[in-house]
mmCIF file of N, CA and C in Angstrom:
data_model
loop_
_atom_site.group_PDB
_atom_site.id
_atom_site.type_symbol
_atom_site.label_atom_id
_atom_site.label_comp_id
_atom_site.label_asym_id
_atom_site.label_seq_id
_atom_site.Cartn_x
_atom_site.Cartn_y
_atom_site.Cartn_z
ATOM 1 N N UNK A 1196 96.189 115.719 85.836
ATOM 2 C CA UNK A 1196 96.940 114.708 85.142
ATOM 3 C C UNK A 1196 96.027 114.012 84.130
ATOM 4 N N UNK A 1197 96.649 113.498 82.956
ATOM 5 C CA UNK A 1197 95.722 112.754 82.213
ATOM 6 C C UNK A 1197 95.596 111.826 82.051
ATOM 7 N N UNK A 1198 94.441 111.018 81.784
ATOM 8 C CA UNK A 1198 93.895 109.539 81.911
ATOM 9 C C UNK A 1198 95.408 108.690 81.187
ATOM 10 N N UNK A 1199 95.679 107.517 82.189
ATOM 11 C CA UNK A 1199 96.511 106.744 81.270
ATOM 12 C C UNK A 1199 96.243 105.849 80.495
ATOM 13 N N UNK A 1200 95.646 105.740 79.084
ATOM 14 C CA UNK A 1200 95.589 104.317 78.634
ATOM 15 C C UNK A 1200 96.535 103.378 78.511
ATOM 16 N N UNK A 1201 96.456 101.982 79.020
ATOM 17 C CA UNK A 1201 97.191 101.125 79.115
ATOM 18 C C UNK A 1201 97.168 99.748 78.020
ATOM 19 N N UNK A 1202 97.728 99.518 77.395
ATOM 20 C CA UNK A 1202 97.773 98.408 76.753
ATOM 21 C C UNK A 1202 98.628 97.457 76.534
ATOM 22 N N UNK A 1203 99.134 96.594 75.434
ATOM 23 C CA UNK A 1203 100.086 95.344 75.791
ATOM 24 C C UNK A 1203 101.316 95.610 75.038
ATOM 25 N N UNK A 1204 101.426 95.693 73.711
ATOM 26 C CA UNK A 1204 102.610 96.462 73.139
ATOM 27 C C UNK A 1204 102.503 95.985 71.576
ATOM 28 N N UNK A 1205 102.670 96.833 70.958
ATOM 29 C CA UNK A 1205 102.949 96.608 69.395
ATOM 30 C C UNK A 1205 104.351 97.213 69.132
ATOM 31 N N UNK A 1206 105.091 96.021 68.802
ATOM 32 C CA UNK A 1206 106.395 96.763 67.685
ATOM 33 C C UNK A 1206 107.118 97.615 69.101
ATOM 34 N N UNK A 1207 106.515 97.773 70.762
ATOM 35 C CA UNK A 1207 107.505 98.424 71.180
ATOM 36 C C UNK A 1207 107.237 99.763 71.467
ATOM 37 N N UNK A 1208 106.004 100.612 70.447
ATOM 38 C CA UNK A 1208 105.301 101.419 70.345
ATOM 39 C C UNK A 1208 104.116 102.126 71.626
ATOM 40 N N UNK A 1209 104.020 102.880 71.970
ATOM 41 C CA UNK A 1209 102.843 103.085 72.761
ATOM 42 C C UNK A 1209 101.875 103.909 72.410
ATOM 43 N N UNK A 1210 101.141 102.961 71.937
ATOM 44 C CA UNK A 1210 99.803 102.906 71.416
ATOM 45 C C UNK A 1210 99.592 104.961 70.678
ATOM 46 N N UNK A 1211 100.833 104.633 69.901
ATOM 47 C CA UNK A 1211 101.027 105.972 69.269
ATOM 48 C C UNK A 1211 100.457 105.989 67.775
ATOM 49 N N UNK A 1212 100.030 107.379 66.992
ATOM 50 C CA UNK A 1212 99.425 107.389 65.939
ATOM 51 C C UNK A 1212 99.952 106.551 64.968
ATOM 52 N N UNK A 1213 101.340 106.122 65.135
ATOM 53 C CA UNK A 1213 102.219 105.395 63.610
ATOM 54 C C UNK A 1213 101.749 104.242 63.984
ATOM 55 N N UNK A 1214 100.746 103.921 64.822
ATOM 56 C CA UNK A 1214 100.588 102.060 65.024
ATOM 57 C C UNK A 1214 99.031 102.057 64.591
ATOM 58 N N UNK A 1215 98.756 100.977 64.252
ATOM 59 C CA UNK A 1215 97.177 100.173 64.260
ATOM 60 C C UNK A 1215 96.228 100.861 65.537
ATOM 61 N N UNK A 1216 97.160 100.115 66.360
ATOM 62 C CA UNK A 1216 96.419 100.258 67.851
ATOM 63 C C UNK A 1216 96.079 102.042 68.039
ATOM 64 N N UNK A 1217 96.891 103.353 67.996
ATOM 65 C CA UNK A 1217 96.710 104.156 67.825
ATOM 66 C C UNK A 1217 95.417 104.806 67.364
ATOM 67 N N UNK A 1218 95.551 104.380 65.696
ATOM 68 C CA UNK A 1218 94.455 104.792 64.877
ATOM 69 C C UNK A 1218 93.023 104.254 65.256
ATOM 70 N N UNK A 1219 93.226 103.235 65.812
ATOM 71 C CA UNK A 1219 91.604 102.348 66.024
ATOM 72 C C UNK A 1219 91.289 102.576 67.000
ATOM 73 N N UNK A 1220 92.101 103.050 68.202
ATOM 74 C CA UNK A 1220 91.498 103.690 69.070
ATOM 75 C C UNK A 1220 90.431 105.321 69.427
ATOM 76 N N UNK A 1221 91.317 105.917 68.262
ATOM 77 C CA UNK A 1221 90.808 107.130 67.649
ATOM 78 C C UNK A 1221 89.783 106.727 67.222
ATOM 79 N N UNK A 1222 89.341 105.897 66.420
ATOM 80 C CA UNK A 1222 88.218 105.743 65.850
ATOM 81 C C UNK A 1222 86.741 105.105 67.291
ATOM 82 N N UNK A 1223 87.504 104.326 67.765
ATOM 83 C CA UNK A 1223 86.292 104.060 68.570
ATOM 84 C C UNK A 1223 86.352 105.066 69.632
ATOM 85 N N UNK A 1224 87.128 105.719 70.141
ATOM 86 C CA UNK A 1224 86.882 106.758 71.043
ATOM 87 C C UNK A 1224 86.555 107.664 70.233
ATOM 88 N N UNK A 1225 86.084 108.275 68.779
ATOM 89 C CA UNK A 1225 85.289 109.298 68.484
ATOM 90 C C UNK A 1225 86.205 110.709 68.621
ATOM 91 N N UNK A 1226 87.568 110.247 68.897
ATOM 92 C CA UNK A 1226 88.634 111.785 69.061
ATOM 93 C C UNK A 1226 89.924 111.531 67.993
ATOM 94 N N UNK A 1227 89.752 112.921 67.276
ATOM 95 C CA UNK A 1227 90.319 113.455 65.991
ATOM 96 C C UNK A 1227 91.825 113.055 67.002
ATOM 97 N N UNK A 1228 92.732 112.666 65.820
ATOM 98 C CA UNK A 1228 94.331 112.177 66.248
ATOM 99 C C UNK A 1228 95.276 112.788 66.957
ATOM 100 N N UNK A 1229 95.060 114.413 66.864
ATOM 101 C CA UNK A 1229 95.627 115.576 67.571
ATOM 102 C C UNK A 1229 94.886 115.339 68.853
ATOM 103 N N UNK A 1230 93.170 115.323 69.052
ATOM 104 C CA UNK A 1230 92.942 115.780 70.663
ATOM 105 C C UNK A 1230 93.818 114.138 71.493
ATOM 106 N N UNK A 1231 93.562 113.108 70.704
ATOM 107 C CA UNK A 1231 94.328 111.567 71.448
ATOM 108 C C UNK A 1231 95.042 111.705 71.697
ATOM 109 N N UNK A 1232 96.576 112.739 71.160
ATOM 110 C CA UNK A 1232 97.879 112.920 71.586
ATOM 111 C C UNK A 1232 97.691 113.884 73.096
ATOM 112 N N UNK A 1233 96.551 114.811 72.644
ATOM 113 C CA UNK A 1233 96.576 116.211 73.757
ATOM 114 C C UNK A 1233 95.922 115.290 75.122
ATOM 115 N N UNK A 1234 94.923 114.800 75.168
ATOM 116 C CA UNK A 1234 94.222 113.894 75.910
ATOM 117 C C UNK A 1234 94.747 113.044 76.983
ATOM 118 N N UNK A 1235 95.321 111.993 76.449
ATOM 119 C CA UNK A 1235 95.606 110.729 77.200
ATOM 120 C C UNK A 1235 96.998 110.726 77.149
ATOM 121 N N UNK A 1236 97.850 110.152 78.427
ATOM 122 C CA UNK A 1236 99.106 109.766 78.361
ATOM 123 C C UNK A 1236 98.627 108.550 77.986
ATOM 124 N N UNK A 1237 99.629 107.598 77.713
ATOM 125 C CA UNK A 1237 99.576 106.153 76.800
ATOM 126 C C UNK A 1237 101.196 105.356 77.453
ATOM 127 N N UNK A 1238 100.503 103.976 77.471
ATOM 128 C CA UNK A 1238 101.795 102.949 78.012
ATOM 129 C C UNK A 1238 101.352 101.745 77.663
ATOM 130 N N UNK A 1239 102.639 101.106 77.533
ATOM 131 C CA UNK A 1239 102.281 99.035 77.374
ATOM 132 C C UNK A 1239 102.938 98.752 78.684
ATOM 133 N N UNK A 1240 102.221 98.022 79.076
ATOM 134 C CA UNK A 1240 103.258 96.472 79.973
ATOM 135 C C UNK A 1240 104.243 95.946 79.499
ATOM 136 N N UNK A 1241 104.421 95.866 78.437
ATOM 137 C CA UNK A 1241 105.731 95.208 77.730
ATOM 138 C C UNK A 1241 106.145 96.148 76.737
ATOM 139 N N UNK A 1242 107.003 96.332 76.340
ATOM 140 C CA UNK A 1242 107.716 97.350 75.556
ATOM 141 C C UNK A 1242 108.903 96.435 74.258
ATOM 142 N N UNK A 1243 108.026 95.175 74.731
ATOM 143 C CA UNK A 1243 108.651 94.341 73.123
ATOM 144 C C UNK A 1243 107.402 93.969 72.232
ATOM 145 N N UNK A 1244 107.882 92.745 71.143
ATOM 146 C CA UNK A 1244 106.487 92.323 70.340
ATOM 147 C C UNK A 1244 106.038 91.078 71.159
ATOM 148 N N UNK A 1245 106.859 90.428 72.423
ATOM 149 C CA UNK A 1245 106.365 89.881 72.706
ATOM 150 C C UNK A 1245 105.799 89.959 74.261
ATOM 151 N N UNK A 1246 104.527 89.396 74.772
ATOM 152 C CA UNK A 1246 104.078 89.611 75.939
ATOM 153 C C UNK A 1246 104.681 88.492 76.961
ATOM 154 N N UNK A 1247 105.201 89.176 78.339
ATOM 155 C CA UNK A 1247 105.869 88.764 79.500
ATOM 156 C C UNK A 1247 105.041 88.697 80.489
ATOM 157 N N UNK A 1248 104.710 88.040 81.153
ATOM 158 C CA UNK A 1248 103.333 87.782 81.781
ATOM 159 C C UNK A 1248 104.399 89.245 83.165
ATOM 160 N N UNK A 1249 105.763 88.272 83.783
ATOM 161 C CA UNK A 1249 106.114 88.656 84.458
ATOM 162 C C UNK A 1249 106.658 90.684 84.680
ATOM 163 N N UNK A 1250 107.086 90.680 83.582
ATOM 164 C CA UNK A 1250 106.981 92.143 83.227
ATOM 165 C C UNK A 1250 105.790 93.097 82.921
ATOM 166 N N UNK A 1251 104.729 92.256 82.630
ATOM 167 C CA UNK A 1251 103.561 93.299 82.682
ATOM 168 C C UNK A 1251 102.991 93.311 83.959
ATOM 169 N N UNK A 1252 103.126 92.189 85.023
ATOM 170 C CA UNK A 1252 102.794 92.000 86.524
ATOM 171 C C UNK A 1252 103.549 93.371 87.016
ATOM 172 N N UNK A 1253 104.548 93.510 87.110
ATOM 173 C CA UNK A 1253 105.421 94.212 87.627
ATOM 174 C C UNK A 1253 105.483 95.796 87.243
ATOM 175 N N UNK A 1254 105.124 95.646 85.729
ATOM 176 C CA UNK A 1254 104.914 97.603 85.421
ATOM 177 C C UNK A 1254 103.610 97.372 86.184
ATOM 178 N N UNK A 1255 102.600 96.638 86.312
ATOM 179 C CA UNK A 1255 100.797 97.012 86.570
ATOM 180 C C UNK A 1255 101.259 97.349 88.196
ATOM 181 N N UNK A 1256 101.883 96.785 88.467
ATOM 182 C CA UNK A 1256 101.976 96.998 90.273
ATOM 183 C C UNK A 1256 102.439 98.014 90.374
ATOM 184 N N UNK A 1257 103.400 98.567 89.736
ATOM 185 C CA UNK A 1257 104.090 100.195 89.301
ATOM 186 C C UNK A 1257 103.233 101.263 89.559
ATOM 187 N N UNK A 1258 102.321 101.201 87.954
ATOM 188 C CA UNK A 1258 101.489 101.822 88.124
ATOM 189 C C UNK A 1258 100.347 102.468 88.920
ATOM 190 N N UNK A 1259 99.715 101.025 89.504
ATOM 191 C CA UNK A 1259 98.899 101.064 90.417
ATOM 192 C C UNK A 1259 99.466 101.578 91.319
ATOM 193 N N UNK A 1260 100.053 101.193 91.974
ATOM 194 C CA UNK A 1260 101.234 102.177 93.344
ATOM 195 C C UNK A 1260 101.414 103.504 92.921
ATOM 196 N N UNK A 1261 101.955 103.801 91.971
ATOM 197 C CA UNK A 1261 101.420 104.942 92.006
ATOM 198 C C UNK A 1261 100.320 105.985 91.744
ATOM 199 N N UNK A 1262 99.308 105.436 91.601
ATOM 200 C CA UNK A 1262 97.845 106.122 91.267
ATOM 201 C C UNK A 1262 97.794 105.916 93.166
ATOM 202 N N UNK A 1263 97.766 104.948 93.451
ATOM 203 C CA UNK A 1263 97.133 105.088 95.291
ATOM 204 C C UNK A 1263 98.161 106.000 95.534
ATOM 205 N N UNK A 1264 99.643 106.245 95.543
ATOM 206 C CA UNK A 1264 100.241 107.498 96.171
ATOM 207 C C UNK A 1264 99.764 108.595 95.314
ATOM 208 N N UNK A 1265 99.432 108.739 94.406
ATOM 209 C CA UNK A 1265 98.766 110.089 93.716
ATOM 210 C C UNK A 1265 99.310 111.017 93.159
ATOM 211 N N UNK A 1266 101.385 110.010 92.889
ATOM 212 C CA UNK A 1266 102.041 110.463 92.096
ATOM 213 C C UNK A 1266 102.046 110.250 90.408
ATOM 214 N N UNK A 1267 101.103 109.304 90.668
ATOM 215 C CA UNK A 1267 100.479 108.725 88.737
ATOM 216 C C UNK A 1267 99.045 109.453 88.646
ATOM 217 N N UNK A 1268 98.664 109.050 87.414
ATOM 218 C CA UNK A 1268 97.207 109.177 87.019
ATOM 219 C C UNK A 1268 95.987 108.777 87.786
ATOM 220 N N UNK A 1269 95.136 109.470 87.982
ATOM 221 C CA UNK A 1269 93.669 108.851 88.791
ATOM 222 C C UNK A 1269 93.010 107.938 88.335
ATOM 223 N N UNK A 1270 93.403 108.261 86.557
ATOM 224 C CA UNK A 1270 92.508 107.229 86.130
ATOM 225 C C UNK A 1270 92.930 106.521 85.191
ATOM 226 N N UNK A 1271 92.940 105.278 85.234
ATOM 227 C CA UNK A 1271 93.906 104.241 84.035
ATOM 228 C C UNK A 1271 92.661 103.554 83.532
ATOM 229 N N UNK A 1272 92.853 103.685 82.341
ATOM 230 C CA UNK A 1272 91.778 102.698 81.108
ATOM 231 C C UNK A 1272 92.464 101.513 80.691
ATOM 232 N N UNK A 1273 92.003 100.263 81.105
ATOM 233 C CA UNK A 1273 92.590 99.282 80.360
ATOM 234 C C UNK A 1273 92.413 98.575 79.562
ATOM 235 N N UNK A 1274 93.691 98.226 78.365
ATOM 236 C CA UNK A 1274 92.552 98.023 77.682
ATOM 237 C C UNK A 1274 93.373 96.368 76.869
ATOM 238 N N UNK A 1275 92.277 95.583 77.207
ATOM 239 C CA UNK A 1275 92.631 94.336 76.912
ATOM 240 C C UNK A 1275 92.668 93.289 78.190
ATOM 241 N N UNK A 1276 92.468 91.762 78.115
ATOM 242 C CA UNK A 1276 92.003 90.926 78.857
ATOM 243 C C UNK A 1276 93.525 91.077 79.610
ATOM 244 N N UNK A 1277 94.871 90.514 78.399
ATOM 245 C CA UNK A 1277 95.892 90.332 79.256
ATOM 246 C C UNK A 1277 96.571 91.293 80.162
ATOM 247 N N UNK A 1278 95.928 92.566 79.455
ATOM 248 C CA UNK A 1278 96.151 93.972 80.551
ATOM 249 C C UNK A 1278 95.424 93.878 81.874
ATOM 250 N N UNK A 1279 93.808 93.815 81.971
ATOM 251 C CA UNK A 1279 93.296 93.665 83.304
ATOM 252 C C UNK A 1279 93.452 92.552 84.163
ATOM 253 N N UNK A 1280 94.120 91.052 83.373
ATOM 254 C CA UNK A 1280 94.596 90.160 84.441
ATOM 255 C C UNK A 1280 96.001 90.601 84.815
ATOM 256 N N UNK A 1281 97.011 91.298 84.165
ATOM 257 C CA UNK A 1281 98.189 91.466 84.472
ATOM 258 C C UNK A 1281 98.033 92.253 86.080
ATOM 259 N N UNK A 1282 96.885 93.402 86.033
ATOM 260 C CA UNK A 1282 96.843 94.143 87.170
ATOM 261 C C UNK A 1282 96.143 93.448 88.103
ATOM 262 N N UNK A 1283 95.096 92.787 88.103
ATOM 263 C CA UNK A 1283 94.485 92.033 89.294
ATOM 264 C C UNK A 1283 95.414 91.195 89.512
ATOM 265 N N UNK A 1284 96.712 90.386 88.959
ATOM 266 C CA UNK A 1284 97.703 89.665 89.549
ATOM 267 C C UNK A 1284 98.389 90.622 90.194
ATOM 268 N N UNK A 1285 98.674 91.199 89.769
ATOM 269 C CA UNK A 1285 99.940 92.454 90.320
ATOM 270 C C UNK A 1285 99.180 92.654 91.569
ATOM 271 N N UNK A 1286 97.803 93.067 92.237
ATOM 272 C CA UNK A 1286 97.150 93.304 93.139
ATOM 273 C C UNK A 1286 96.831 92.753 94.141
ATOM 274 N N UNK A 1287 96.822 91.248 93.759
ATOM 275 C CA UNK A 1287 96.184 90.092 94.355
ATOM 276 C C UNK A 1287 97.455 89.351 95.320
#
């Protein structure tokens, strides 16, 4: 399975080549735009422009639940402050 990167949401988008977030990730991860698509699955916590504390609690607990049943990804990259507090709440 492939690494999930996780982030907060632009426009609704997940963290796909037509966004900012997309392209700049390519750039600091050092991988041409084709291997980023082949590579990583990709998700937000929120799936609007604006951030829900309570809806990103609730996908992170998702997620996480399923990486410990081992029906998700092994390995989730997160990326952003309000992303790694969303999951240590979701956890805690």
């Amino acid at each position: 399975m492939k690494p999930l990167l996780v982030g907060e949401c632009y426009d609704g988008e997940c963290l796909g080549l037509d966004t900012p977030s997309g392209f700049r990730l390519c750039a600091i991860m050092g991988v041409d735009p084709d291997d980023y698509v082949e590579r990583y699955a990709r998700m937000n916590l929120c799936g609007t422009t604006e951030w829900v504390d309570e809806t990103a609690r609730r996908t992170a607990k998702m997620v996480a639940l399923n990486a410990v049943c081992q029906i998700g990804p092994s390995k989730i990259v997160l990326l952003g402050r309000r992303v790694a507090d969303a999951f240590r709440d979701a956890l805690s």
